[in-house]
mmCIF file of C-alpha atoms and ligand atoms in Angstrom:
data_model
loop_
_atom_site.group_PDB
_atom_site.id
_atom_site.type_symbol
_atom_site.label_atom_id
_atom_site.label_comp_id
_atom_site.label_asym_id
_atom_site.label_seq_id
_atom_site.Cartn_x
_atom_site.Cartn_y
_atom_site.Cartn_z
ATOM 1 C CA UNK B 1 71.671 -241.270 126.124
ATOM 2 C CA UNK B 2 72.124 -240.297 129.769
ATOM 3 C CA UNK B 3 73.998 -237.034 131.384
ATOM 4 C CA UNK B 4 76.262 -237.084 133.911
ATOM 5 C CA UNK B 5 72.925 -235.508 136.306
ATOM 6 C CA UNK B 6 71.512 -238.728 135.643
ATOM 7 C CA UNK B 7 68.966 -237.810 133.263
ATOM 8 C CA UNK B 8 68.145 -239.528 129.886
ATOM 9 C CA UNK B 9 67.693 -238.255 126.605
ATOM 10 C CA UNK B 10 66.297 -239.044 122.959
ATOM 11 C CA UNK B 11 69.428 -239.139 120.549
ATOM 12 C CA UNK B 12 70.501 -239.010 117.299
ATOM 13 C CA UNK B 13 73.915 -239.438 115.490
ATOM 14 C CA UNK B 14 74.940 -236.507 113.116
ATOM 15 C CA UNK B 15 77.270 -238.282 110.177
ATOM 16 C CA UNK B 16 79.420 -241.440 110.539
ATOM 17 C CA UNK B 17 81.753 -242.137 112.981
ATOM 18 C CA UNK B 18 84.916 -244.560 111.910
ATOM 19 C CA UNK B 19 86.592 -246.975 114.122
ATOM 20 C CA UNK B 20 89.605 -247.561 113.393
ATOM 21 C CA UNK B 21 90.184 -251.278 111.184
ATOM 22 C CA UNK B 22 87.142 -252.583 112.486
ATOM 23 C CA UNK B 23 83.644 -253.340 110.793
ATOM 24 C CA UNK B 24 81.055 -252.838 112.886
ATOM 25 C CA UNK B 25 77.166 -253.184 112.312
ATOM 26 C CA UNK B 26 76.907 -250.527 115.307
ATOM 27 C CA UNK B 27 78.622 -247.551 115.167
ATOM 28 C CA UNK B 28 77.704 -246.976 118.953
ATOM 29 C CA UNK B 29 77.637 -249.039 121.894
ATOM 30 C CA UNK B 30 76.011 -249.628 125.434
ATOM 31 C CA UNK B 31 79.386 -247.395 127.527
ATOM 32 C CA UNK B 32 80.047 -245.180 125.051
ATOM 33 C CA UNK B 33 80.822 -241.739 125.952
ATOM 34 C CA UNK B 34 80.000 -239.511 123.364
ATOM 35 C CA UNK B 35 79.874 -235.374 123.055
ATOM 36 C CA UNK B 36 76.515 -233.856 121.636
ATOM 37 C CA UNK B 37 74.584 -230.813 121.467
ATOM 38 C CA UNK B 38 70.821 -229.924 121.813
ATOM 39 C CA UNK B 39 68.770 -229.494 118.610
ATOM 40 C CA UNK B 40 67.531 -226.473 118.838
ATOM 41 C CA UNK B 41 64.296 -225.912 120.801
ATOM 42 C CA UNK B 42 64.216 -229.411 121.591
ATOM 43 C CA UNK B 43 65.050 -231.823 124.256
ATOM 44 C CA UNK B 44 66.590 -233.816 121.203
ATOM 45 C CA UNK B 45 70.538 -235.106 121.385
ATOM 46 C CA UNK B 46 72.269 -234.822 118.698
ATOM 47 C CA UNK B 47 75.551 -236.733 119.083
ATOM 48 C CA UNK B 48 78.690 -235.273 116.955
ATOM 49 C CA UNK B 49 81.651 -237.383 118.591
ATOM 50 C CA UNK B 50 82.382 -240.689 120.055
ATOM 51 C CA UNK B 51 85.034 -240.245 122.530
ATOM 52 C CA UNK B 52 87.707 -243.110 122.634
ATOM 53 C CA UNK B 53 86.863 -246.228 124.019
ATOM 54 C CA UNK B 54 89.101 -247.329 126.805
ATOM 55 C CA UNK B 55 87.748 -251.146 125.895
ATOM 56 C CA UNK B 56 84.923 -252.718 124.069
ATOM 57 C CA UNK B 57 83.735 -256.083 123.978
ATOM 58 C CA UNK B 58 82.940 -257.461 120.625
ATOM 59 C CA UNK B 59 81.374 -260.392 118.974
ATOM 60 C CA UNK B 60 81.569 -261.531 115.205
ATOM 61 C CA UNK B 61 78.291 -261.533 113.706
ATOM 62 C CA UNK B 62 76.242 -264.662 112.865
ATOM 63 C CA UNK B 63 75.354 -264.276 109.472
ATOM 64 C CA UNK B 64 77.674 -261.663 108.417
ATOM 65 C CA UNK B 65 80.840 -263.171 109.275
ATOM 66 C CA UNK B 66 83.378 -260.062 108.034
ATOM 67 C CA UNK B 67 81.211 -257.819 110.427
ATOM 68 C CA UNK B 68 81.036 -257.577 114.173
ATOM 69 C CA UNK B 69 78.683 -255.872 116.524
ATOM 70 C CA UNK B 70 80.410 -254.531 119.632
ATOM 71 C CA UNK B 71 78.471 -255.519 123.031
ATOM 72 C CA UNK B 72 79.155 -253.274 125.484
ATOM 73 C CA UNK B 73 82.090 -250.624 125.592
ATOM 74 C CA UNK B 74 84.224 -248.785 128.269
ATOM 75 C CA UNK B 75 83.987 -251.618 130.741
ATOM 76 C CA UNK B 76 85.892 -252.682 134.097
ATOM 77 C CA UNK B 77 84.855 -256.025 134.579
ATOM 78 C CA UNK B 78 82.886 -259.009 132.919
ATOM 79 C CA UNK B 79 80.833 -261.697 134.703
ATOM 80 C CA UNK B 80 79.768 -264.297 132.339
ATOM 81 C CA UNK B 81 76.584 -265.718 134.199
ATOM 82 C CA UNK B 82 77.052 -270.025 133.590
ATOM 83 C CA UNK B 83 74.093 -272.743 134.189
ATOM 84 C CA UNK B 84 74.822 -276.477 134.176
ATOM 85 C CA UNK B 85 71.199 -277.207 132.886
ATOM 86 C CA UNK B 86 68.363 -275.364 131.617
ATOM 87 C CA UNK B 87 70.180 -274.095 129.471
ATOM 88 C CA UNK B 88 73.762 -275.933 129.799
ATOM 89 C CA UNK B 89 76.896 -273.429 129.283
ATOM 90 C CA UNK B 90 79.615 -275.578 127.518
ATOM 91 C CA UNK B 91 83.063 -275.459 128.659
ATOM 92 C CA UNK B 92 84.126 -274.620 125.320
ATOM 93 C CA UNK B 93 81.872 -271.311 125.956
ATOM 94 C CA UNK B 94 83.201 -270.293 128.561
ATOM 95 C CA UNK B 95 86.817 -270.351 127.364
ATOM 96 C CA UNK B 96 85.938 -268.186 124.300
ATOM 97 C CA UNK B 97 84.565 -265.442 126.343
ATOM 98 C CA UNK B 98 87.578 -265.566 128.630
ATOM 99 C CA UNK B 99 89.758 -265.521 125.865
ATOM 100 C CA UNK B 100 87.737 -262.528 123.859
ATOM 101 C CA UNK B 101 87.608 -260.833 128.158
ATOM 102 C CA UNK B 102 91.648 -261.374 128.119
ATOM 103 C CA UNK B 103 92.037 -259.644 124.308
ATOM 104 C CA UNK B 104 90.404 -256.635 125.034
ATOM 105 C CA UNK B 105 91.331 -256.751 129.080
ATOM 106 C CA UNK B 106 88.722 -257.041 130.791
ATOM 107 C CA UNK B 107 89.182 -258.878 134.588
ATOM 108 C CA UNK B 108 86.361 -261.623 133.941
ATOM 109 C CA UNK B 109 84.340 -263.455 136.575
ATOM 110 C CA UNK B 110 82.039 -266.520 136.441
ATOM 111 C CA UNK B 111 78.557 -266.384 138.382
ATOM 112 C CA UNK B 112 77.108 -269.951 138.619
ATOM 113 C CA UNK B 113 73.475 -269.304 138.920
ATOM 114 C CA UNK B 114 70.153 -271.205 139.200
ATOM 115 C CA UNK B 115 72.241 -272.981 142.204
ATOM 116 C CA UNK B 116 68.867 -273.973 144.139
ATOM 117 C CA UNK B 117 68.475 -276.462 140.941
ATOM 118 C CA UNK B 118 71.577 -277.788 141.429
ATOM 119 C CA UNK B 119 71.707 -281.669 141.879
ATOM 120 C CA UNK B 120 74.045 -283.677 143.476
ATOM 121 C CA UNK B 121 75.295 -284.011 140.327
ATOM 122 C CA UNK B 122 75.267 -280.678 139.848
ATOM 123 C CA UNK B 123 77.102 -279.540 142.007
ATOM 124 C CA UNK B 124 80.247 -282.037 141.682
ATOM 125 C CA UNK B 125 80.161 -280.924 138.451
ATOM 126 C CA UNK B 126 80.315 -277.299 139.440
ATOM 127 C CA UNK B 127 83.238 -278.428 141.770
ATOM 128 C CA UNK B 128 85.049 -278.694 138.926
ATOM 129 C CA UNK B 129 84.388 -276.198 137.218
ATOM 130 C CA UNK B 130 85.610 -274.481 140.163
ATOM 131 C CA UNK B 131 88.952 -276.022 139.951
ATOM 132 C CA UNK B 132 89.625 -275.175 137.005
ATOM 133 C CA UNK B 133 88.675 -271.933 136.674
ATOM 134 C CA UNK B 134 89.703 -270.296 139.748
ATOM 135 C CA UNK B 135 93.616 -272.008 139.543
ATOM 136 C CA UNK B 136 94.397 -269.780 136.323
ATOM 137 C CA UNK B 137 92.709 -267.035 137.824
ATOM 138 C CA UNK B 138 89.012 -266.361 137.106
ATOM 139 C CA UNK B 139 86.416 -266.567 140.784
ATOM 140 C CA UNK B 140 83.824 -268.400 140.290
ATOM 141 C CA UNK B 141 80.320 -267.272 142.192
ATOM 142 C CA UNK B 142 77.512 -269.535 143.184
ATOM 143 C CA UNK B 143 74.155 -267.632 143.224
ATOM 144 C CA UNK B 144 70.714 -267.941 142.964
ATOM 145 C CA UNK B 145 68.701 -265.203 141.192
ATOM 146 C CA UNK B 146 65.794 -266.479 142.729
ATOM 147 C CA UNK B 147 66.066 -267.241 146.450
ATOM 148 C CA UNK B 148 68.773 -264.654 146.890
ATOM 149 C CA UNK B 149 71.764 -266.928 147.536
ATOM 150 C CA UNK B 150 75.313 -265.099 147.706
ATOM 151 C CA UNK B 151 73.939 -261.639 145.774
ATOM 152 C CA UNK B 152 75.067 -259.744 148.494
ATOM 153 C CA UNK B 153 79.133 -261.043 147.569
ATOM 154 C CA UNK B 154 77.781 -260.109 143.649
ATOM 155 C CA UNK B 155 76.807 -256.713 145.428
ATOM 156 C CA UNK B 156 80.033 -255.941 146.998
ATOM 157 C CA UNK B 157 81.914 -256.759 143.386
ATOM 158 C CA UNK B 158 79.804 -254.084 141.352
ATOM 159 C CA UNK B 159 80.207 -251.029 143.504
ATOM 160 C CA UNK B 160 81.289 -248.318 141.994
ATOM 161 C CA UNK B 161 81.964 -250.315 138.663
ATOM 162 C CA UNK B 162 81.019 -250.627 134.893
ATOM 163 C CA UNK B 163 80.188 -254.471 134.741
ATOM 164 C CA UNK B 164 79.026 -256.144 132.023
ATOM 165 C CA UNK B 165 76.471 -259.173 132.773
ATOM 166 C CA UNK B 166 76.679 -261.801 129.533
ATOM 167 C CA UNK B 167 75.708 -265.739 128.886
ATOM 168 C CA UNK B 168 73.594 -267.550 127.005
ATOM 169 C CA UNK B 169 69.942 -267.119 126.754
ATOM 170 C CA UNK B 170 67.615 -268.103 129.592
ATOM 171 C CA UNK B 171 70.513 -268.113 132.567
ATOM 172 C CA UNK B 172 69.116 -265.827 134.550
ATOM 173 C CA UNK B 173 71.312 -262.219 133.556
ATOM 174 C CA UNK B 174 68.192 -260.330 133.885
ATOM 175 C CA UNK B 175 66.736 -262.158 136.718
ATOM 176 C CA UNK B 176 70.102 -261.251 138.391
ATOM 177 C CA UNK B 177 70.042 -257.711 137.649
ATOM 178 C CA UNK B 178 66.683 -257.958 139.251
ATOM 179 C CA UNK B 179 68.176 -259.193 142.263
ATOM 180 C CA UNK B 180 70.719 -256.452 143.027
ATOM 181 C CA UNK B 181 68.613 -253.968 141.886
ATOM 182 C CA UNK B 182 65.066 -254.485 142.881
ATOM 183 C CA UNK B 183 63.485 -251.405 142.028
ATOM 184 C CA UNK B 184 63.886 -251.860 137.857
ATOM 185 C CA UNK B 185 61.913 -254.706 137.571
ATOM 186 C CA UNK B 186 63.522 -255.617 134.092
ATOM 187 C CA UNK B 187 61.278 -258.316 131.837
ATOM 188 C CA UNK B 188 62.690 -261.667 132.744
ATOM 189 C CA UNK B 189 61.855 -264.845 130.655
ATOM 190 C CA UNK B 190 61.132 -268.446 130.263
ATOM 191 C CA UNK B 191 63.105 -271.494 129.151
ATOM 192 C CA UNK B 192 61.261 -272.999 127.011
ATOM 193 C CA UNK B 193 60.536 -276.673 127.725
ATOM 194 C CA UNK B 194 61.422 -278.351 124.594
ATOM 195 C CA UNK B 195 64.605 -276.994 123.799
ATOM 196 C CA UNK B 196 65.723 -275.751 127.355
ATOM 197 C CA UNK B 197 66.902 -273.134 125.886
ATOM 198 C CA UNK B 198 66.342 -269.278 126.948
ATOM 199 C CA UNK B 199 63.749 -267.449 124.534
ATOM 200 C CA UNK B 200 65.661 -263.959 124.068
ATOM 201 C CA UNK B 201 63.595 -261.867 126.535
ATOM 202 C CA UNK B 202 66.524 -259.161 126.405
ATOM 203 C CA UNK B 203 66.776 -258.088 123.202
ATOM 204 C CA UNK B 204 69.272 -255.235 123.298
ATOM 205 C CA UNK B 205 71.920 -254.219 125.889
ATOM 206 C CA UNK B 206 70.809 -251.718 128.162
ATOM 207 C CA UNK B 207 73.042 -249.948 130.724
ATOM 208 C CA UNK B 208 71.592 -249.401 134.505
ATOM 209 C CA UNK B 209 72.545 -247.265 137.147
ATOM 210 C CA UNK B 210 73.619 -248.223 140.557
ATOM 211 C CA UNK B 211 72.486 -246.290 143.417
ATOM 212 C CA UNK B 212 75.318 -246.514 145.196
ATOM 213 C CA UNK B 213 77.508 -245.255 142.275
ATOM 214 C CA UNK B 214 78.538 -247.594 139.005
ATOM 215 C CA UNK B 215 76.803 -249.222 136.200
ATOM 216 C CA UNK B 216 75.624 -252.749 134.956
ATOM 217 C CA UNK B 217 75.094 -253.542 131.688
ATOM 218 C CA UNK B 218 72.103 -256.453 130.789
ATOM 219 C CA UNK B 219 73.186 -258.395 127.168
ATOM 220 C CA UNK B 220 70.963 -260.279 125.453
ATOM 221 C CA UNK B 221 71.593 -263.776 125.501
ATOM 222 C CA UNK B 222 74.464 -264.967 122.740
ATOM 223 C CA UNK B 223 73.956 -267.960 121.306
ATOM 224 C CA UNK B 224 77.782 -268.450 119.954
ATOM 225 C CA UNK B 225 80.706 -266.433 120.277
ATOM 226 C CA UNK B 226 83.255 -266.301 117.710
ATOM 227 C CA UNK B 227 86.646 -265.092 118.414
ATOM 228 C CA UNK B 228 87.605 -262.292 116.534
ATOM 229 C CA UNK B 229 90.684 -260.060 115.954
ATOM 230 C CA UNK B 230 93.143 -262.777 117.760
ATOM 231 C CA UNK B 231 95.643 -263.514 115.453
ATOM 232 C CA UNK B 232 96.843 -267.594 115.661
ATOM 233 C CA UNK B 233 100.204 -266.464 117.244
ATOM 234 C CA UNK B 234 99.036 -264.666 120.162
ATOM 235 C CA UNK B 235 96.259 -266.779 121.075
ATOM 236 C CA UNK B 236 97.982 -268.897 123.919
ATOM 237 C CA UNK B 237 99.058 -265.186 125.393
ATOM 238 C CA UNK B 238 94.957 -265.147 126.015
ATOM 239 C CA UNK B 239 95.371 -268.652 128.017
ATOM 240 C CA UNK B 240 96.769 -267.268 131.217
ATOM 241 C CA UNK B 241 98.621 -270.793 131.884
ATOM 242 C CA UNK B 242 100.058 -270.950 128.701
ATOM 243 C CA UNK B 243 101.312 -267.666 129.067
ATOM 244 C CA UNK B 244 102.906 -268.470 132.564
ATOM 245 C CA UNK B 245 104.812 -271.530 130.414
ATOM 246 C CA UNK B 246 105.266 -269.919 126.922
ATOM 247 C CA UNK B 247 108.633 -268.913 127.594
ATOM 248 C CA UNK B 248 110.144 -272.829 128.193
ATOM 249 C CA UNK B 249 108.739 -274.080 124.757
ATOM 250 C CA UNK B 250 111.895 -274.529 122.891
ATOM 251 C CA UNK B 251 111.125 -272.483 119.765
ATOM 252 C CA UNK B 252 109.932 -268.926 120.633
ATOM 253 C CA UNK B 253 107.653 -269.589 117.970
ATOM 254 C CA UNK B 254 106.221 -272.475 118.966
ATOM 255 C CA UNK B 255 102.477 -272.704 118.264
ATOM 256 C CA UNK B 256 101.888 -275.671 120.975
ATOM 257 C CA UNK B 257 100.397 -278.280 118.853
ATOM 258 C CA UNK B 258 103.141 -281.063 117.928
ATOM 259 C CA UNK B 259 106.423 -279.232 118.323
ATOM 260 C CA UNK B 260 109.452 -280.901 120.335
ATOM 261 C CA UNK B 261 109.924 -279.607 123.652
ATOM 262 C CA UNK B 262 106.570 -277.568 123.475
ATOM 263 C CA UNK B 263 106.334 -276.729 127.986
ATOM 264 C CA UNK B 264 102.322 -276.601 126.784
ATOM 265 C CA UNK B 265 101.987 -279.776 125.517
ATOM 266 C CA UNK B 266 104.053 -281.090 128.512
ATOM 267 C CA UNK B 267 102.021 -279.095 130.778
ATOM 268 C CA UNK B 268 98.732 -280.829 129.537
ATOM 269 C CA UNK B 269 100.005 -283.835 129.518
ATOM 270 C CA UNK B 270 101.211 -283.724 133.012
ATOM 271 C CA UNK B 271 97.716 -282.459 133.848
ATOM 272 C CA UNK B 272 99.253 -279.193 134.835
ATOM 273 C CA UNK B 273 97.267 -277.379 132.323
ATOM 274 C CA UNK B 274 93.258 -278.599 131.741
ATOM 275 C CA UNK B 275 92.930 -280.751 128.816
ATOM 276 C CA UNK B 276 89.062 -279.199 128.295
ATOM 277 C CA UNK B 277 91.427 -275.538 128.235
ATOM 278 C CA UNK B 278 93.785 -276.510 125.974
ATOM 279 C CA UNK B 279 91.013 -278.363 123.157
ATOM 280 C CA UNK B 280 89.583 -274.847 123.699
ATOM 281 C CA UNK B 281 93.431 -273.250 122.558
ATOM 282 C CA UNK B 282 92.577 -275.880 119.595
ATOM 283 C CA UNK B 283 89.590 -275.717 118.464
ATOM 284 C CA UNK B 284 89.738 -271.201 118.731
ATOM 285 C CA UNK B 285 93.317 -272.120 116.643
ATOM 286 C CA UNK B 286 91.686 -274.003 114.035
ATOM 287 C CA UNK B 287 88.828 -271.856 113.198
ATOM 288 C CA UNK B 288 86.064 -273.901 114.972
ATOM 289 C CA UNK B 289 85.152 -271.608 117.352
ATOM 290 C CA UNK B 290 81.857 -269.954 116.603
ATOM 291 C CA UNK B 291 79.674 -273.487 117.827
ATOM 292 C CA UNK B 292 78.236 -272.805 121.512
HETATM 293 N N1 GTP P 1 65.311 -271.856 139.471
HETATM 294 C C1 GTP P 1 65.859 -270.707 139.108
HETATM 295 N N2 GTP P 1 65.399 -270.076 138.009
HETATM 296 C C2 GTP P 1 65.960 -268.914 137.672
HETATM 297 C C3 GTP P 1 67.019 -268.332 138.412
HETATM 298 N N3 GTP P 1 67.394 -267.191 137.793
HETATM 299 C C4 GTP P 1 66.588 -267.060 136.713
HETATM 300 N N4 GTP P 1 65.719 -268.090 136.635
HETATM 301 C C5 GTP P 1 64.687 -268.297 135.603
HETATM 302 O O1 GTP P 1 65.295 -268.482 134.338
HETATM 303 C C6 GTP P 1 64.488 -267.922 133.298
HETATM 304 C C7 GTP P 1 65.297 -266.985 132.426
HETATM 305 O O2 GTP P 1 65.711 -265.864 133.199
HETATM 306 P P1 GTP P 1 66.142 -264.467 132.555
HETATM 307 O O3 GTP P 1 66.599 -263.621 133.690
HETATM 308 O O4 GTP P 1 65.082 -263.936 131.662
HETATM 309 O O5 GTP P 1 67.375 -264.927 131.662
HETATM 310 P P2 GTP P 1 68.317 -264.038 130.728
HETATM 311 O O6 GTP P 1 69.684 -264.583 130.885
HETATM 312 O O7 GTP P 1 68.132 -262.599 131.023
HETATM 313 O O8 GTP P 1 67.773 -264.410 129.276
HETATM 314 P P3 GTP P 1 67.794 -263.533 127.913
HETATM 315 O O9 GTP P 1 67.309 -262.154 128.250
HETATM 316 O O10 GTP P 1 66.900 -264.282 127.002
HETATM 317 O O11 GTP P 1 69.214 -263.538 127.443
HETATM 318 C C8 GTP P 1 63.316 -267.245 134.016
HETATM 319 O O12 GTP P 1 62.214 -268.126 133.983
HETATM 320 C C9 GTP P 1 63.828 -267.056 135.427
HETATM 321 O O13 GTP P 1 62.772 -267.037 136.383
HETATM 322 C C10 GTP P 1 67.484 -269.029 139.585
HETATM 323 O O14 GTP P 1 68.400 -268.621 140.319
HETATM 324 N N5 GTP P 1 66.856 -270.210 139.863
HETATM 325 MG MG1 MG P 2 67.543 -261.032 129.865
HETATM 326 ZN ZN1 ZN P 3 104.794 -274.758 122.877
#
């Protein structure tokens, strides 16, 4: 637990804290601002309230699938950090962490790291990604951790922010932290070479400071996302360019599958809207959406 002078303390949580219609296997979070008092004669926290949370991010646990764990709370912007190899970050990913960013509002970015891997290949590929990501609204970054490609524009975005830094195992969140802030020389991992995938160096979210004023918040690596909390209704409000169009489907309650004179549908099919987007709407729809 840190102060607002900055320094950190040992804490403890006196009862149980509810939050409201959610299960949680955390009942605090990485952002959350709490009140507490000193035990006494020690340098011990003991915290007695958690103060509202303005937004939380939150994913549905793997095993446990009525209970979530929250990530990261109180947050003003997302980046989900995206490789194209070692490890690959599936479109269908990416749109579930968009979509869980839009729920809870969060403004969410994409950082394309590992870019001095990048093969010609590669890069057409990141391209696009580019194009479709950045029409509906999301910038996409293209870093490298490593040689120090583009951190400064990564810099400029996290002044003075709360940001949270997510993706899948082994793409380089850490090793980006590292970057922008030299001086905490976080543990940084390996991919390992038969799987190429990351190994889970971070193994809890931790918060860091930012000299210049604002925070950054290292996840450990998630493996799948499930969507949680949407219900089937609203989820096209979380697809910003269905919800530009949702208003010329010709039922109000159109759920933009097979309906006549669905705008979505027609969208897609003009290739207005992404057709990799909207098998994301589907697959999130119909329940398949906790494979990575
Ligand atoms: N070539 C290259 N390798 C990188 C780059 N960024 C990170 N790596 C390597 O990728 C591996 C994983 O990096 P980490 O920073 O530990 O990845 P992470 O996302 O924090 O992984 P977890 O903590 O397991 O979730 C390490 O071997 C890094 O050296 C980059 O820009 N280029
Ligand atoms: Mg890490
Ligand atoms: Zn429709």
């Amino acid at each position: 637990m840190q102060t607002p002078d900055g320094k950190r303390y040992e804490a403890r949580i006196k009862g149980k804290f509810r939050t409201k219609d959610i299960t949680t296997t955390n009942p605090l979070a990485v952002g959350d601002q709490v009140d507490f008092e000193f035990e006494p004669g020690s340098n011990n926290a003991v915290i007695d309230n958690l103060r509202p949370r303005k937004n939380y991010i939150i994913r549905k646990s793997i095993n446990l699938s009525k209970q979530a764990q929250i990530i990261a709370a109180n947050l003003d912007q997302a980046f989900l950090v995206v490789t194209l190899a070692s490890p690959r970050t599936s479109l269908g990913f990416i749109d579930r962490f968009l979509v869980t960013a839009e729920a809870y509002d969060i403004p969410a970015r994409l950082i394309y790291n590992k870019l001095d891997l990048f093969s010609e290949e590669g890069l057409e590929i990141l391209a696009e990604h580019k194009s479709i990501y950045e029409k509906i609204g999301y910038p996409c970054y293209e870093v490298s951790a490593l040689e120090g490609t583009n951190i400064d524009l990564i810099q400029q975005l996290i002044s003075n922010k709360t940001t949270l830094f997510s993706g899948h195992s082994g793409v380089g969140k850490s090793s980006l932290i590292n970057a922008l802030l030299p001086e905490l020389a976080i543990r940084t991992g390996e991919v390992s070479d038969w799987s190429d995938k990351g190994m889970h160096t971070t193994t809890f979210a931790e918060m860091h400071q930012l000299p210049g004023g604002g925070f950054i918040v290292d996840t450990p690596g998630i493996r799948e996302l499930g969507v949680i909390d949407i219900e089937k209704g609203e989820l096209s409000h979380f697809f910003p360019e269905m919800r530009d169009r949702m208003n010329q489907c010709r039922f109000n309650n159109c759920r933009h599958i097979n309906e006549p004179g669905c705008a979505i549908v027609a969208a897609v099919e003009a290739d207005e809207i992404e057709l990799s987007r909207y098998e994301s709407y589907l697959s999130i729809y119909h329940g398949n959406d906790t494979r990575a």
